[in-house]
Amino acid sequence: MRILFAEDDAPLGALVSRVLREEGHVVEWARDGDAADAHLEGGGFDLAILDVMMPGRDGFQVASGRRERGDATPILLLTARGTVDDRVRGLDAGADDYLVKPFAMPELLARVRALGRRPSVTPSETLRAGPLALDTRARRASVAGRPVELTAREYALLELFLRNPGVVLSRTQILDRVWSYDYDGASNIVETYVRYLRRKLGPASAMIRTVRGMGYRLDESP
């Protein structure tokens, strides 16, 4: 899934973003409510996880504002305030679920999976480019109708390319969206996973072009 995560606490934001990416999701991290609303205005998200207490518009305001504009993106609110009144306020603002801090990461992931299974709020979407197809609900990739088995990280990388056809994505952008902005592992991790992905895509791998000195671009055809 493509997830918007809005959280102003840097350590928590980095941790949750990293864990979600390890599960294979593409994550955009907003540091305040105004940025979160601007991201959601652009559309294309399968889920929004919003902290309630953050600079700019708070999570309640972002949620209610999106619903007033007809945005049906599933919303999970995170807050340190766990009273019944607060939970009711969040649900009345348009949130689909509510999780109180501090929370266990397995519970957050379970709630994300549950929201992702709701057909009424998460319609199926298939991303396509040439012979490549990615069913984001079933999380299945195929090349010319042939299923391709991908790891969670390979899936997230392919989804990022398919959501940005013709756009040159730098190594830093790929690290930020598929791994984490502060990833400190192997320096060639992006190159390594692009190679893994190309190997599994067969002839369609030619669609992923290396743009020397800039990054990678997914072309519309091999």
Short mmCIF file of C-alpha atoms in Angstrom, two decimals:
data_model
loop_
_atom_site.label_atom_id
_atom_site.label_comp_id
_atom_site.label_asym_id
_atom_site.label_seq_id
_atom_site.Cartn_x
_atom_site.Cartn_y
_atom_site.Cartn_z
CA MET A 1 0.00 0.00 0.00
CA ARG A 2 0.95 3.63 -0.41
CA ILE A 3 0.72 5.14 3.07
CA LEU A 4 0.86 8.73 4.28
CA PHE A 5 2.30 8.88 7.79
CA ALA A 6 2.05 12.21 9.65
CA GLU A 7 4.09 12.49 12.85
CA ASP A 8 6.18 15.38 14.19
CA ASP A 9 8.21 13.27 16.63
CA ALA A 10 11.36 12.49 14.61
CA PRO A 11 12.48 9.26 16.37
CA LEU A 12 8.97 7.78 16.29
CA GLY A 13 8.43 8.94 12.73
CA ALA A 14 11.65 7.32 11.56
CA LEU A 15 10.90 4.07 13.40
CA VAL A 16 7.32 3.67 12.14
CA SER A 17 8.30 4.65 8.59
CA ARG A 18 11.09 2.06 8.60
CA VAL A 19 8.85 -0.72 9.96
CA LEU A 20 6.11 0.02 7.42
CA ARG A 21 8.66 -0.03 4.58
CA GLU A 22 10.03 -3.35 5.82
CA GLU A 23 6.47 -4.68 5.43
CA GLY A 24 6.60 -3.66 1.77
CA HIS A 25 4.64 -0.41 1.90
CA VAL A 26 5.57 2.82 0.14
CA VAL A 27 5.60 5.52 2.81
CA GLU A 28 5.45 9.31 2.59
CA TRP A 29 6.31 10.93 5.94
CA ALA A 30 4.82 14.37 6.70
CA ARG A 31 6.08 16.29 9.75
CA ASP A 32 2.99 18.45 10.38
CA GLY A 33 -0.72 18.61 9.68
CA ASP A 34 -0.52 21.14 6.88
CA ALA A 35 2.01 19.00 4.99
CA ALA A 36 -0.16 15.92 5.58
CA ASP A 37 -3.20 17.65 4.12
CA ALA A 38 -1.21 18.82 1.10
CA HIS A 39 -0.01 15.26 0.45
CA LEU A 40 -3.54 13.89 0.71
CA GLU A 41 -4.84 16.58 -1.63
CA GLY A 42 -2.66 15.04 -4.34
CA GLY A 43 -4.47 11.71 -3.91
CA GLY A 44 -3.20 8.20 -4.55
CA PHE A 45 -2.87 7.04 -0.94
CA ASP A 46 -4.32 3.76 0.30
CA LEU A 47 -4.11 4.78 3.98
CA ALA A 48 -3.34 7.84 6.11
CA ILE A 49 -1.88 7.42 9.61
CA LEU A 50 -2.22 10.74 11.42
CA ASP A 51 -0.87 11.83 14.79
CA VAL A 52 -3.48 13.92 16.60
CA MET A 53 -1.14 16.40 18.29
CA MET A 54 1.14 17.92 15.64
CA PRO A 55 2.03 21.42 14.39
CA GLY A 56 -0.34 23.17 12.01
CA ARG A 57 -3.67 21.42 11.66
CA ASP A 58 -4.05 18.60 14.18
CA GLY A 59 -5.11 15.09 13.22
CA PHE A 60 -8.78 15.77 13.98
CA GLN A 61 -8.78 18.80 11.68
CA VAL A 62 -6.99 16.99 8.86
CA ALA A 63 -9.39 14.03 9.08
CA SER A 64 -12.55 16.14 9.18
CA GLY A 65 -11.28 18.39 6.39
CA ARG A 66 -10.58 15.43 4.12
CA ARG A 67 -14.03 13.98 4.72
CA GLU A 68 -15.69 17.33 4.01
CA ARG A 69 -13.93 17.34 0.64
CA GLY A 70 -15.15 13.83 -0.18
CA ASP A 71 -11.81 12.08 0.41
CA ALA A 72 -12.54 8.44 1.36
CA THR A 73 -8.89 7.51 2.13
CA PRO A 74 -8.90 5.26 5.24
CA ILE A 75 -7.57 7.15 8.26
CA LEU A 76 -5.93 5.75 11.40
CA LEU A 77 -5.42 8.31 14.18
CA LEU A 78 -2.57 8.03 16.69
CA THR A 79 -2.75 9.90 19.99
CA ALA A 80 -1.49 9.91 23.54
CA ARG A 81 -5.00 10.89 24.66
CA GLY A 82 -7.06 7.77 25.14
CA THR A 83 -10.25 8.95 26.82
CA VAL A 84 -13.59 7.82 25.46
CA ASP A 85 -14.42 11.42 24.48
CA ASP A 86 -11.21 11.68 22.45
CA ARG A 87 -11.86 8.39 20.67
CA VAL A 88 -15.42 9.44 19.87
CA ARG A 89 -14.18 12.82 18.61
CA GLY A 90 -11.69 11.09 16.32
CA LEU A 91 -14.26 8.71 14.88
CA ASP A 92 -16.77 11.53 14.45
CA ALA A 93 -14.09 13.50 12.58
CA GLY A 94 -14.03 10.73 10.01
CA ALA A 95 -11.29 8.40 11.24
CA ASP A 96 -11.70 4.68 10.55
CA ASP A 97 -9.64 3.55 13.52
CA TYR A 98 -7.90 4.98 16.58
CA LEU A 99 -4.71 3.79 18.31
CA VAL A 100 -3.48 5.13 21.64
CA LYS A 101 0.21 5.83 22.30
CA PRO A 102 2.36 4.16 23.39
CA PHE A 103 1.43 1.28 21.12
CA ALA A 104 3.03 -2.04 20.23
CA MET A 105 4.30 -2.16 16.66
CA PRO A 106 2.60 -5.52 15.92
CA GLU A 107 -0.75 -3.95 16.84
CA LEU A 108 -0.15 -1.00 14.51
CA LEU A 109 0.72 -3.39 11.67
CA ALA A 110 -2.37 -5.48 12.39
CA ARG A 111 -4.58 -2.39 12.20
CA VAL A 112 -2.92 -1.37 8.93
CA ARG A 113 -3.62 -4.83 7.50
CA ALA A 114 -7.23 -4.70 8.71
CA LEU A 115 -7.84 -1.33 7.08
CA GLY A 116 -6.23 -2.62 3.90
CA ARG A 117 -8.72 -5.49 3.78
CA ARG A 118 -11.78 -3.26 3.77
CA PRO A 119 -13.18 -3.35 0.23
CA SER A 120 -15.61 -0.55 0.95
CA VAL A 121 -12.78 1.93 1.56
CA THR A 122 -9.87 0.37 -0.29
CA PRO A 123 -10.83 -0.26 -3.89
CA SER A 124 -8.60 -2.49 -5.99
CA GLU A 125 -6.03 -0.68 -8.08
CA THR A 126 -3.81 -2.07 -10.79
CA LEU A 127 -0.76 -0.09 -11.80
CA ARG A 128 0.40 -0.73 -15.37
CA ALA A 129 3.26 0.19 -17.67
CA GLY A 130 3.86 -1.80 -20.84
CA PRO A 131 3.76 -5.50 -19.92
CA LEU A 132 4.16 -4.73 -16.20
CA ALA A 133 1.13 -4.92 -13.91
CA LEU A 134 0.88 -4.58 -10.15
CA ASP A 135 -2.35 -5.35 -8.27
CA THR A 136 -1.92 -3.22 -5.15
CA ARG A 137 -4.75 -4.89 -3.25
CA ALA A 138 -3.74 -8.50 -3.90
CA ARG A 139 -0.05 -7.42 -3.86
CA ARG A 140 0.65 -9.42 -7.02
CA ALA A 141 3.06 -8.50 -9.80
CA SER A 142 3.03 -9.85 -13.32
CA VAL A 143 4.84 -9.43 -16.63
CA ALA A 144 2.65 -9.97 -19.71
CA GLY A 145 0.26 -11.93 -17.49
CA ARG A 146 3.01 -14.11 -15.99
CA PRO A 147 3.12 -13.92 -12.16
CA VAL A 148 6.38 -12.67 -10.67
CA GLU A 149 7.29 -13.49 -7.08
CA LEU A 150 8.77 -10.48 -5.30
CA THR A 151 10.08 -9.88 -1.81
CA ALA A 152 8.44 -7.09 0.20
CA ARG A 153 11.27 -4.68 -0.64
CA GLU A 154 11.26 -5.57 -4.34
CA TYR A 155 7.49 -5.06 -4.40
CA ALA A 156 7.81 -1.62 -2.78
CA LEU A 157 10.52 -0.64 -5.27
CA LEU A 158 8.43 -1.73 -8.26
CA GLU A 159 5.37 0.09 -6.88
CA LEU A 160 7.42 3.27 -6.53
CA PHE A 161 8.56 3.03 -10.16
CA LEU A 162 5.04 2.30 -11.43
CA ARG A 163 3.58 5.26 -9.54
CA ASN A 164 6.18 7.53 -11.11
CA PRO A 165 6.51 6.46 -14.78
CA GLY A 166 8.91 8.59 -16.79
CA VAL A 167 10.22 10.31 -13.66
CA VAL A 168 13.91 10.10 -12.78
CA LEU A 169 14.13 8.94 -9.17
CA SER A 170 17.41 9.64 -7.42
CA ARG A 171 19.05 7.17 -5.11
CA THR A 172 18.18 9.47 -2.18
CA GLN A 173 14.52 9.58 -3.15
CA ILE A 174 14.38 5.80 -3.44
CA LEU A 175 16.07 5.35 -0.07
CA ASP A 176 13.65 7.81 1.52
CA ARG A 177 10.51 6.15 0.14
CA VAL A 178 11.42 2.46 0.13
CA TRP A 179 13.82 2.31 3.07
CA SER A 180 14.17 5.26 5.42
CA TYR A 181 15.69 8.69 5.07
CA ASP A 182 18.30 7.86 7.72
CA TYR A 183 19.17 4.39 6.41
CA ASP A 184 22.78 3.67 7.29
CA GLY A 185 23.22 0.19 5.81
CA ALA A 186 25.10 -0.85 2.69
CA SER A 187 25.80 2.15 0.46
CA ASN A 188 24.89 0.23 -2.70
CA ILE A 189 21.56 -1.12 -1.40
CA VAL A 190 19.52 0.68 -4.08
CA GLU A 191 21.71 -0.61 -6.90
CA THR A 192 21.54 -4.12 -5.43
CA TYR A 193 17.73 -4.19 -5.28
CA VAL A 194 17.34 -2.66 -8.72
CA ARG A 195 19.50 -5.52 -9.97
CA TYR A 196 17.37 -8.08 -8.09
CA LEU A 197 14.20 -6.56 -9.55
CA ARG A 198 15.53 -6.46 -13.09
CA ARG A 199 16.54 -10.10 -12.87
CA LYS A 200 12.99 -11.13 -11.93
CA LEU A 201 11.29 -8.98 -14.58
CA GLY A 202 13.07 -10.67 -17.47
CA PRO A 203 12.77 -8.80 -20.81
CA ALA A 204 10.67 -6.10 -19.11
CA SER A 205 13.71 -5.20 -17.00
CA ALA A 206 14.79 -2.97 -19.91
CA MET A 207 12.02 -0.59 -18.85
CA ILE A 208 14.04 0.38 -15.77
CA ARG A 209 16.65 2.72 -17.20
CA THR A 210 19.79 3.88 -15.44
CA VAL A 211 20.17 7.64 -15.85
CA ARG A 212 23.87 8.20 -15.32
CA GLY A 213 24.66 10.50 -12.43
CA MET A 214 20.98 10.99 -11.61
CA GLY A 215 19.21 7.73 -10.73
CA TYR A 216 16.62 5.47 -12.36
CA ARG A 217 13.57 5.95 -14.59
CA LEU A 218 10.77 3.56 -15.51
CA ASP A 219 9.89 3.92 -19.20
CA GLU A 220 6.43 3.08 -20.52
CA SER A 221 7.74 0.23 -22.71
CA PRO A 222 10.84 -2.01 -22.90
#
